[in-house]
Amino acid sequence: MAELEWYQYALIGLIFAWSGFVRTSLGFGGAVLALPFLLLVLDEPLVFLPIVAIHLLIFSSWIAWRGHRQTRATDDARAGDSGNIDWPYLFRALKIMIVPKLIGVVGLLTLPGNIMSIIIFAIVLVYGTSYLLNKPFRSRSKVVDCVLLGLGGYVSGTSLIGAPLIVSVFASHVAKHQLRDTLFVLWFILVAIKMVSFVIAGVDLQLIHQLWLLPCALAGHLLGERAHRYMLSAGSGVFFRVLGAVLILVSVIGLVVGSG
C-alpha cells in the first residue's frame, strides 16, 4: 500500500472503521462486509486479510474478556448460565469444525472458489430471510448442524467468509446475551490457526499499516458497542431482524462479488 493516493488511504480507514462497527455490534461480518469495498480500492486480498485477522484477534479477546469481567463484577449471570460465553456448546462445535478447518488451511480437497461461495451464500440467504421475518430456522437435526458447521469451518480455513454460515447455526443454540462473546472466542481460535498459515507461507502481515488502521477500527468498535447494547435492550425480535438483515446483505454482496 506504499504507493496509494491520499483519498485511497482515507477510504481504507473508513472501511476499517465500518468493519470494527459491524464486528462489535453483531459479533461477525467485519471481514465479509469490508473486503468487497477494500478490494475496490486495492484488488489485492492478501494485503488486507492479515490486517483484518490481527484486528479480529485483538478485539475478540478484548471484548470476550471485558464481558467476562462485567458478568462477574455485576453478578447478573442467571442460574444455569455460564456467564457471557456458552463454553459447552463452543467446545462441541469446535470438535466438529477443527478437522474441516485444518483441511481448508492446508488446501486439501479445495473446491472451486465460485462454487463454494454460491453454496455458502445461498444457505446464508435462507437463514437471513428467516431471521428478518422473525421466524428463525431451527434445525432439529444434528446431522444438518454438523454439515453446516463443518462447511463453515472448512471455508474459514480457506478464506474468511465462513462466519455467516457458522453464525446461522450458533444463533439457534446459544442464548442471545451469550451469542456475540461466544462467537468472538470461536473467531479468536479459528483466526489464530489461520495466522499460523500466513506466517508459514511468508505472507506480509502489514504490521506498519496496523499502526494507523487499528485506531480506525477502534472508533468503529466503540460505536458498535453502543449499537450492541441497544439491540440487546430492544428485545430478541429487533436483534434477530437486524441479524437477518446483515446476513442477507452479506449474501447479496458475496453473490455479486463471486459472480463478478
PDB file of C-alpha atoms in Angstrom:
ATOM      1  CA  MET A   1       0.000   0.000   0.000  1.00  0.00           C
ATOM      2  CA  ALA A   2       3.007   2.261  -0.229  1.00  0.00           C
ATOM      3  CA  GLU A   3       2.025   3.955  -3.500  1.00  0.00           C
ATOM      4  CA  LEU A   4      -1.642   4.736  -2.922  1.00  0.00           C
ATOM      5  CA  GLU A   5      -3.193   8.215  -3.170  1.00  0.00           C
ATOM      6  CA  TRP A   6      -4.322  10.081  -0.030  1.00  0.00           C
ATOM      7  CA  TYR A   7      -8.002   9.534  -0.770  1.00  0.00           C
ATOM      8  CA  GLN A   8      -7.406   5.792  -1.078  1.00  0.00           C
ATOM      9  CA  TYR A   9      -5.864   5.747   2.397  1.00  0.00           C
ATOM     10  CA  ALA A  10      -8.863   7.724   3.664  1.00  0.00           C
ATOM     11  CA  LEU A  11     -11.292   5.236   2.129  1.00  0.00           C
ATOM     12  CA  ILE A  12      -9.385   2.295   3.607  1.00  0.00           C
ATOM     13  CA  GLY A  13      -9.516   3.935   7.049  1.00  0.00           C
ATOM     14  CA  LEU A  14     -13.280   4.480   6.782  1.00  0.00           C
ATOM     15  CA  ILE A  15     -13.838   0.896   5.651  1.00  0.00           C
ATOM     16  CA  PHE A  16     -11.878  -0.439   8.623  1.00  0.00           C
ATOM     17  CA  ALA A  17     -13.962   1.767  10.927  1.00  0.00           C
ATOM     18  CA  TRP A  18     -17.065   0.220   9.333  1.00  0.00           C
ATOM     19  CA  SER A  19     -15.528  -3.228   9.813  1.00  0.00           C
ATOM     20  CA  GLY A  20     -14.989  -2.568  13.525  1.00  0.00           C
ATOM     21  CA  PHE A  21     -18.563  -1.321  13.929  1.00  0.00           C
ATOM     22  CA  VAL A  22     -20.146  -4.366  12.292  1.00  0.00           C
ATOM     23  CA  ARG A  23     -17.876  -6.835  14.074  1.00  0.00           C
ATOM     24  CA  THR A  24     -18.556  -5.406  17.521  1.00  0.00           C
ATOM     25  CA  SER A  25     -22.277  -4.740  17.156  1.00  0.00           C
ATOM     26  CA  LEU A  26     -23.163  -8.218  15.871  1.00  0.00           C
ATOM     27  CA  GLY A  27     -20.134 -10.387  16.625  1.00  0.00           C
ATOM     28  CA  PHE A  28     -19.403 -11.214  12.982  1.00  0.00           C
ATOM     29  CA  GLY A  29     -19.341  -9.716   9.495  1.00  0.00           C
ATOM     30  CA  GLY A  30     -16.324  -7.451   9.941  1.00  0.00           C
ATOM     31  CA  ALA A  31     -14.404  -9.252   7.207  1.00  0.00           C
ATOM     32  CA  VAL A  32     -17.200 -10.180   4.790  1.00  0.00           C
ATOM     33  CA  LEU A  33     -18.784  -6.726   4.811  1.00  0.00           C
ATOM     34  CA  ALA A  34     -15.444  -4.913   4.483  1.00  0.00           C
ATOM     35  CA  LEU A  35     -13.417  -6.974   1.999  1.00  0.00           C
ATOM     36  CA  PRO A  36     -15.574  -6.240  -1.086  1.00  0.00           C
ATOM     37  CA  PHE A  37     -15.140  -2.490  -0.508  1.00  0.00           C
ATOM     38  CA  LEU A  38     -11.427  -2.821   0.283  1.00  0.00           C
ATOM     39  CA  LEU A  39     -10.861  -4.727  -2.945  1.00  0.00           C
ATOM     40  CA  LEU A  40     -12.475  -1.870  -4.888  1.00  0.00           C
ATOM     41  CA  VAL A  41      -9.715   0.372  -3.526  1.00  0.00           C
ATOM     42  CA  LEU A  42      -6.880  -2.129  -3.978  1.00  0.00           C
ATOM     43  CA  ASP A  43      -7.557  -5.507  -5.581  1.00  0.00           C
ATOM     44  CA  GLU A  44      -5.054  -7.485  -3.501  1.00  0.00           C
ATOM     45  CA  PRO A  45      -6.786  -9.661  -0.863  1.00  0.00           C
ATOM     46  CA  LEU A  46      -3.558 -10.786   0.805  1.00  0.00           C
ATOM     47  CA  VAL A  47      -2.771  -7.164   1.652  1.00  0.00           C
ATOM     48  CA  PHE A  48      -5.918  -6.818   3.749  1.00  0.00           C
ATOM     49  CA  LEU A  49      -6.581 -10.310   5.131  1.00  0.00           C
ATOM     50  CA  PRO A  50      -3.676 -10.267   7.642  1.00  0.00           C
ATOM     51  CA  ILE A  51      -4.776  -6.819   8.876  1.00  0.00           C
ATOM     52  CA  VAL A  52      -8.373  -7.988   9.326  1.00  0.00           C
ATOM     53  CA  ALA A  53      -7.154 -11.137  11.082  1.00  0.00           C
ATOM     54  CA  ILE A  54      -4.950  -9.249  13.560  1.00  0.00           C
ATOM     55  CA  HIS A  55      -7.758  -6.777  14.316  1.00  0.00           C
ATOM     56  CA  LEU A  56     -10.090  -9.682  14.990  1.00  0.00           C
ATOM     57  CA  LEU A  57      -7.590 -11.307  17.353  1.00  0.00           C
ATOM     58  CA  ILE A  58      -7.195  -8.071  19.304  1.00  0.00           C
ATOM     59  CA  PHE A  59     -10.848  -7.059  19.566  1.00  0.00           C
ATOM     60  CA  SER A  60     -12.299 -10.544  20.027  1.00  0.00           C
ATOM     61  CA  SER A  61     -10.061 -11.264  23.016  1.00  0.00           C
ATOM     62  CA  TRP A  62     -10.674  -7.784  24.454  1.00  0.00           C
ATOM     63  CA  ILE A  63     -14.463  -7.951  24.168  1.00  0.00           C
ATOM     64  CA  ALA A  64     -14.762 -11.508  25.470  1.00  0.00           C
ATOM     65  CA  TRP A  65     -12.549 -10.692  28.474  1.00  0.00           C
ATOM     66  CA  ARG A  66     -14.459  -7.473  29.242  1.00  0.00           C
ATOM     67  CA  GLY A  67     -17.743  -9.328  29.049  1.00  0.00           C
ATOM     68  CA  HIS A  68     -16.440 -11.973  31.430  1.00  0.00           C
ATOM     69  CA  ARG A  69     -15.269  -9.377  33.951  1.00  0.00           C
ATOM     70  CA  GLN A  70     -18.518  -7.412  33.745  1.00  0.00           C
ATOM     71  CA  THR A  71     -20.546 -10.562  34.301  1.00  0.00           C
ATOM     72  CA  ARG A  72     -18.549 -11.461  37.389  1.00  0.00           C
ATOM     73  CA  ALA A  73     -18.494  -7.891  38.740  1.00  0.00           C
ATOM     74  CA  THR A  74     -22.237  -7.311  38.446  1.00  0.00           C
ATOM     75  CA  ASP A  75     -23.117 -10.866  39.430  1.00  0.00           C
ATOM     76  CA  ASP A  76     -26.004 -10.829  36.984  1.00  0.00           C
ATOM     77  CA  ALA A  77     -25.400 -14.205  35.419  1.00  0.00           C
ATOM     78  CA  ARG A  78     -28.560 -16.208  35.723  1.00  0.00           C
ATOM     79  CA  ALA A  79     -28.692 -19.647  37.304  1.00  0.00           C
ATOM     80  CA  GLY A  80     -27.529 -22.300  34.887  1.00  0.00           C
ATOM     81  CA  ASP A  81     -25.736 -19.793  32.648  1.00  0.00           C
ATOM     82  CA  SER A  82     -22.020 -19.921  32.001  1.00  0.00           C
ATOM     83  CA  GLY A  83     -21.592 -16.149  32.089  1.00  0.00           C
ATOM     84  CA  ASN A  84     -21.107 -14.321  28.816  1.00  0.00           C
ATOM     85  CA  ILE A  85     -19.790 -17.369  26.917  1.00  0.00           C
ATOM     86  CA  ASP A  86     -21.514 -20.681  26.225  1.00  0.00           C
ATOM     87  CA  TRP A  87     -18.453 -22.862  26.734  1.00  0.00           C
ATOM     88  CA  PRO A  88     -20.190 -26.273  26.437  1.00  0.00           C
ATOM     89  CA  TYR A  89     -21.660 -25.515  23.002  1.00  0.00           C
ATOM     90  CA  LEU A  90     -18.450 -23.800  21.870  1.00  0.00           C
ATOM     91  CA  PHE A  91     -16.405 -26.910  22.602  1.00  0.00           C
ATOM     92  CA  ARG A  92     -18.974 -29.181  20.941  1.00  0.00           C
ATOM     93  CA  ALA A  93     -18.912 -27.043  17.802  1.00  0.00           C
ATOM     94  CA  LEU A  94     -15.099 -26.921  17.753  1.00  0.00           C
ATOM     95  CA  LYS A  95     -14.926 -30.717  17.780  1.00  0.00           C
ATOM     96  CA  ILE A  96     -16.967 -30.694  14.582  1.00  0.00           C
ATOM     97  CA  MET A  97     -15.157 -27.795  12.919  1.00  0.00           C
ATOM     98  CA  ILE A  98     -11.496 -28.371  13.713  1.00  0.00           C
ATOM     99  CA  VAL A  99     -10.749 -31.083  11.117  1.00  0.00           C
ATOM    100  CA  PRO A 100     -12.508 -29.278   8.207  1.00  0.00           C
ATOM    101  CA  LYS A 101     -10.769 -26.101   9.354  1.00  0.00           C
ATOM    102  CA  LEU A 102      -7.327 -27.710   9.104  1.00  0.00           C
ATOM    103  CA  ILE A 103      -8.198 -29.258   5.732  1.00  0.00           C
ATOM    104  CA  GLY A 104      -9.156 -25.821   4.462  1.00  0.00           C
ATOM    105  CA  VAL A 105      -5.947 -24.272   5.808  1.00  0.00           C
ATOM    106  CA  VAL A 106      -3.642 -26.733   4.073  1.00  0.00           C
ATOM    107  CA  GLY A 107      -5.677 -26.510   0.878  1.00  0.00           C
ATOM    108  CA  LEU A 108      -6.616 -30.177   0.526  1.00  0.00           C
ATOM    109  CA  LEU A 109      -9.776 -31.107  -1.358  1.00  0.00           C
ATOM    110  CA  THR A 110     -10.266 -27.477  -2.313  1.00  0.00           C
ATOM    111  CA  LEU A 111     -13.461 -26.873  -4.249  1.00  0.00           C
ATOM    112  CA  PRO A 112     -13.604 -24.127  -6.898  1.00  0.00           C
ATOM    113  CA  GLY A 113     -13.997 -20.795  -5.104  1.00  0.00           C
ATOM    114  CA  ASN A 114     -17.004 -19.620  -7.111  1.00  0.00           C
ATOM    115  CA  ILE A 115     -18.960 -22.838  -6.465  1.00  0.00           C
ATOM    116  CA  MET A 116     -18.136 -22.741  -2.742  1.00  0.00           C
ATOM    117  CA  SER A 117     -19.217 -19.098  -2.489  1.00  0.00           C
ATOM    118  CA  ILE A 118     -22.547 -19.738  -4.221  1.00  0.00           C
ATOM    119  CA  ILE A 119     -23.345 -22.674  -1.906  1.00  0.00           C
ATOM    120  CA  ILE A 120     -22.431 -20.750   1.247  1.00  0.00           C
ATOM    121  CA  PHE A 121     -24.212 -17.516   0.445  1.00  0.00           C
ATOM    122  CA  ALA A 122     -27.325 -19.313  -0.817  1.00  0.00           C
ATOM    123  CA  ILE A 123     -27.614 -21.134   2.522  1.00  0.00           C
ATOM    124  CA  VAL A 124     -26.928 -17.941   4.470  1.00  0.00           C
ATOM    125  CA  LEU A 125     -29.544 -16.080   2.410  1.00  0.00           C
ATOM    126  CA  VAL A 126     -32.200 -18.588   3.513  1.00  0.00           C
ATOM    127  CA  TYR A 127     -31.173 -18.237   7.153  1.00  0.00           C
ATOM    128  CA  GLY A 128     -31.062 -14.443   6.927  1.00  0.00           C
ATOM    129  CA  THR A 129     -34.541 -14.256   5.400  1.00  0.00           C
ATOM    130  CA  SER A 130     -35.971 -16.409   8.194  1.00  0.00           C
ATOM    131  CA  TYR A 131     -34.438 -14.130  10.850  1.00  0.00           C
ATOM    132  CA  LEU A 132     -35.600 -10.959   9.070  1.00  0.00           C
ATOM    133  CA  LEU A 133     -39.164 -12.314   9.033  1.00  0.00           C
ATOM    134  CA  ASN A 134     -38.765 -13.110  12.738  1.00  0.00           C
ATOM    135  CA  LYS A 135     -39.218 -16.813  12.014  1.00  0.00           C
ATOM    136  CA  PRO A 136     -35.726 -18.182  12.693  1.00  0.00           C
ATOM    137  CA  PHE A 137     -34.951 -21.534  11.168  1.00  0.00           C
ATOM    138  CA  ARG A 138     -34.387 -24.063  13.945  1.00  0.00           C
ATOM    139  CA  SER A 139     -32.563 -27.156  12.807  1.00  0.00           C
ATOM    140  CA  ARG A 140     -33.900 -30.226  14.558  1.00  0.00           C
ATOM    141  CA  SER A 141     -31.258 -32.429  13.016  1.00  0.00           C
ATOM    142  CA  LYS A 142     -27.800 -32.839  14.478  1.00  0.00           C
ATOM    143  CA  VAL A 143     -26.672 -34.032  11.052  1.00  0.00           C
ATOM    144  CA  VAL A 144     -27.670 -30.717   9.438  1.00  0.00           C
ATOM    145  CA  ASP A 145     -25.908 -28.763  12.185  1.00  0.00           C
ATOM    146  CA  CYS A 146     -22.760 -30.839  11.743  1.00  0.00           C
ATOM    147  CA  VAL A 147     -22.780 -30.350   7.965  1.00  0.00           C
ATOM    148  CA  LEU A 148     -23.204 -26.584   8.264  1.00  0.00           C
ATOM    149  CA  LEU A 149     -20.566 -26.228  10.981  1.00  0.00           C
ATOM    150  CA  GLY A 150     -18.148 -28.456   9.076  1.00  0.00           C
ATOM    151  CA  LEU A 151     -18.665 -26.444   5.892  1.00  0.00           C
ATOM    152  CA  GLY A 152     -18.237 -23.201   7.827  1.00  0.00           C
ATOM    153  CA  GLY A 153     -15.021 -24.484   9.382  1.00  0.00           C
ATOM    154  CA  TYR A 154     -13.650 -25.562   6.014  1.00  0.00           C
ATOM    155  CA  VAL A 155     -14.424 -22.217   4.394  1.00  0.00           C
ATOM    156  CA  SER A 156     -12.936 -20.288   7.308  1.00  0.00           C
ATOM    157  CA  GLY A 157      -9.764 -22.280   6.678  1.00  0.00           C
ATOM    158  CA  THR A 158      -9.605 -21.398   3.007  1.00  0.00           C
ATOM    159  CA  SER A 159     -10.732 -17.786   3.480  1.00  0.00           C
ATOM    160  CA  LEU A 160     -12.552 -15.557   5.955  1.00  0.00           C
ATOM    161  CA  ILE A 161     -16.117 -15.848   4.631  1.00  0.00           C
ATOM    162  CA  GLY A 162     -17.278 -18.823   6.715  1.00  0.00           C
ATOM    163  CA  ALA A 163     -18.534 -16.752   9.655  1.00  0.00           C
ATOM    164  CA  PRO A 164     -22.138 -16.135   8.466  1.00  0.00           C
ATOM    165  CA  LEU A 165     -22.689 -19.865   7.953  1.00  0.00           C
ATOM    166  CA  ILE A 166     -21.372 -20.637  11.446  1.00  0.00           C
ATOM    167  CA  VAL A 167     -23.443 -17.827  12.974  1.00  0.00           C
ATOM    168  CA  SER A 168     -26.620 -19.204  11.438  1.00  0.00           C
ATOM    169  CA  VAL A 169     -26.122 -22.406  13.472  1.00  0.00           C
ATOM    170  CA  PHE A 170     -24.853 -20.787  16.671  1.00  0.00           C
ATOM    171  CA  ALA A 171     -27.817 -18.374  16.735  1.00  0.00           C
ATOM    172  CA  SER A 172     -30.138 -21.375  17.044  1.00  0.00           C
ATOM    173  CA  HIS A 173     -28.319 -22.920  20.000  1.00  0.00           C
ATOM    174  CA  VAL A 174     -26.711 -20.106  22.004  1.00  0.00           C
ATOM    175  CA  ALA A 175     -28.624 -17.622  24.173  1.00  0.00           C
ATOM    176  CA  LYS A 176     -28.899 -14.120  22.726  1.00  0.00           C
ATOM    177  CA  HIS A 177     -26.917 -12.485  25.542  1.00  0.00           C
ATOM    178  CA  GLN A 178     -24.091 -15.023  25.092  1.00  0.00           C
ATOM    179  CA  LEU A 179     -24.010 -15.182  21.304  1.00  0.00           C
ATOM    180  CA  ARG A 180     -21.611 -12.342  20.494  1.00  0.00           C
ATOM    181  CA  ASP A 181     -18.944 -13.164  23.064  1.00  0.00           C
ATOM    182  CA  THR A 182     -19.141 -16.901  22.344  1.00  0.00           C
ATOM    183  CA  LEU A 183     -18.571 -16.155  18.665  1.00  0.00           C
ATOM    184  CA  PHE A 184     -15.608 -13.917  19.482  1.00  0.00           C
ATOM    185  CA  VAL A 185     -13.879 -16.734  21.369  1.00  0.00           C
ATOM    186  CA  LEU A 186     -14.524 -19.020  18.397  1.00  0.00           C
ATOM    187  CA  TRP A 187     -13.169 -16.429  15.926  1.00  0.00           C
ATOM    188  CA  PHE A 188     -10.044 -15.991  18.046  1.00  0.00           C
ATOM    189  CA  ILE A 189      -9.298 -19.721  17.878  1.00  0.00           C
ATOM    190  CA  LEU A 190     -10.051 -20.055  14.166  1.00  0.00           C
ATOM    191  CA  VAL A 191      -8.171 -16.914  13.151  1.00  0.00           C
ATOM    192  CA  ALA A 192      -5.157 -17.872  15.266  1.00  0.00           C
ATOM    193  CA  ILE A 193      -4.917 -21.064  13.199  1.00  0.00           C
ATOM    194  CA  LYS A 194      -5.221 -19.005  10.003  1.00  0.00           C
ATOM    195  CA  MET A 195      -2.497 -16.604  11.161  1.00  0.00           C
ATOM    196  CA  VAL A 196      -0.114 -19.532  11.611  1.00  0.00           C
ATOM    197  CA  SER A 197      -0.682 -20.411   7.953  1.00  0.00           C
ATOM    198  CA  PHE A 198       0.074 -16.802   6.949  1.00  0.00           C
ATOM    199  CA  VAL A 199       3.349 -16.871   8.862  1.00  0.00           C
ATOM    200  CA  ILE A 200       4.373 -20.253   7.427  1.00  0.00           C
ATOM    201  CA  ALA A 201       3.559 -19.053   3.893  1.00  0.00           C
ATOM    202  CA  GLY A 202       5.597 -15.874   4.417  1.00  0.00           C
ATOM    203  CA  VAL A 203       2.663 -13.502   3.857  1.00  0.00           C
ATOM    204  CA  ASP A 204       3.391  -9.867   4.724  1.00  0.00           C
ATOM    205  CA  LEU A 205       1.399  -9.125   7.897  1.00  0.00           C
ATOM    206  CA  GLN A 206       1.353  -5.374   7.128  1.00  0.00           C
ATOM    207  CA  LEU A 207       2.479  -4.523  10.658  1.00  0.00           C
ATOM    208  CA  ILE A 208       3.338  -0.918   9.730  1.00  0.00           C
ATOM    209  CA  HIS A 209      -0.189  -0.240   8.480  1.00  0.00           C
ATOM    210  CA  GLN A 210      -1.599  -1.705  11.698  1.00  0.00           C
ATOM    211  CA  LEU A 211      -0.382   1.434  13.485  1.00  0.00           C
ATOM    212  CA  TRP A 212      -2.888   3.726  11.773  1.00  0.00           C
ATOM    213  CA  LEU A 213      -5.659   1.280  10.869  1.00  0.00           C
ATOM    214  CA  LEU A 214      -6.068  -0.028  14.428  1.00  0.00           C
ATOM    215  CA  PRO A 215      -7.364   3.370  15.702  1.00  0.00           C
ATOM    216  CA  CYS A 216      -9.818   3.448  12.775  1.00  0.00           C
ATOM    217  CA  ALA A 217     -11.150   0.041  13.758  1.00  0.00           C
ATOM    218  CA  LEU A 218     -11.249   1.164  17.406  1.00  0.00           C
ATOM    219  CA  ALA A 219     -13.512   4.106  16.526  1.00  0.00           C
ATOM    220  CA  GLY A 220     -15.927   1.715  14.809  1.00  0.00           C
ATOM    221  CA  HIS A 221     -15.624  -0.678  17.733  1.00  0.00           C
ATOM    222  CA  LEU A 222     -16.747   1.966  20.247  1.00  0.00           C
ATOM    223  CA  LEU A 223     -19.806   2.818  18.149  1.00  0.00           C
ATOM    224  CA  GLY A 224     -20.522  -0.872  17.709  1.00  0.00           C
ATOM    225  CA  GLU A 225     -20.574  -1.379  21.491  1.00  0.00           C
ATOM    226  CA  ARG A 226     -23.397   1.157  21.776  1.00  0.00           C
ATOM    227  CA  ALA A 227     -25.316  -0.464  18.932  1.00  0.00           C
ATOM    228  CA  HIS A 228     -24.928  -3.900  20.513  1.00  0.00           C
ATOM    229  CA  ARG A 229     -26.249  -2.710  23.889  1.00  0.00           C
ATOM    230  CA  TYR A 230     -29.221  -1.099  22.153  1.00  0.00           C
ATOM    231  CA  MET A 231     -30.118  -4.268  20.259  1.00  0.00           C
ATOM    232  CA  LEU A 232     -29.909  -6.378  23.414  1.00  0.00           C
ATOM    233  CA  SER A 233     -32.152  -3.980  25.332  1.00  0.00           C
ATOM    234  CA  ALA A 234     -34.598  -3.671  22.427  1.00  0.00           C
ATOM    235  CA  GLY A 235     -35.577  -7.345  22.640  1.00  0.00           C
ATOM    236  CA  SER A 236     -34.919 -10.535  20.716  1.00  0.00           C
ATOM    237  CA  GLY A 237     -37.231  -9.536  17.852  1.00  0.00           C
ATOM    238  CA  VAL A 238     -35.137  -6.489  16.951  1.00  0.00           C
ATOM    239  CA  PHE A 239     -31.891  -8.375  17.492  1.00  0.00           C
ATOM    240  CA  PHE A 240     -32.794 -11.222  15.137  1.00  0.00           C
ATOM    241  CA  ARG A 241     -34.253  -8.907  12.487  1.00  0.00           C
ATOM    242  CA  VAL A 242     -31.009  -6.919  12.427  1.00  0.00           C
ATOM    243  CA  LEU A 243     -29.061 -10.178  12.355  1.00  0.00           C
ATOM    244  CA  GLY A 244     -31.179 -11.386   9.442  1.00  0.00           C
ATOM    245  CA  ALA A 245     -30.762  -8.129   7.512  1.00  0.00           C
ATOM    246  CA  VAL A 246     -26.977  -8.309   7.861  1.00  0.00           C
ATOM    247  CA  LEU A 247     -26.918 -11.971   6.805  1.00  0.00           C
ATOM    248  CA  ILE A 248     -28.919 -11.070   3.692  1.00  0.00           C
ATOM    249  CA  LEU A 249     -26.589  -8.150   2.945  1.00  0.00           C
ATOM    250  CA  VAL A 250     -23.594 -10.447   3.349  1.00  0.00           C
ATOM    251  CA  SER A 251     -25.147 -12.969   0.974  1.00  0.00           C
ATOM    252  CA  VAL A 252     -26.037 -10.429  -1.709  1.00  0.00           C
ATOM    253  CA  ILE A 253     -22.577  -8.828  -1.631  1.00  0.00           C
ATOM    254  CA  GLY A 254     -20.939 -12.262  -1.665  1.00  0.00           C
ATOM    255  CA  LEU A 255     -23.002 -13.478  -4.619  1.00  0.00           C
ATOM    256  CA  VAL A 256     -22.440 -10.264  -6.598  1.00  0.00           C
ATOM    257  CA  VAL A 257     -18.687 -10.278  -5.956  1.00  0.00           C
ATOM    258  CA  GLY A 258     -18.482 -14.031  -6.622  1.00  0.00           C
ATOM    259  CA  SER A 259     -20.354 -13.748  -9.930  1.00  0.00           C
ATOM    260  CA  GLY A 260     -18.150 -10.819 -10.928  1.00  0.00           C
TER     261      GLY A 260
END
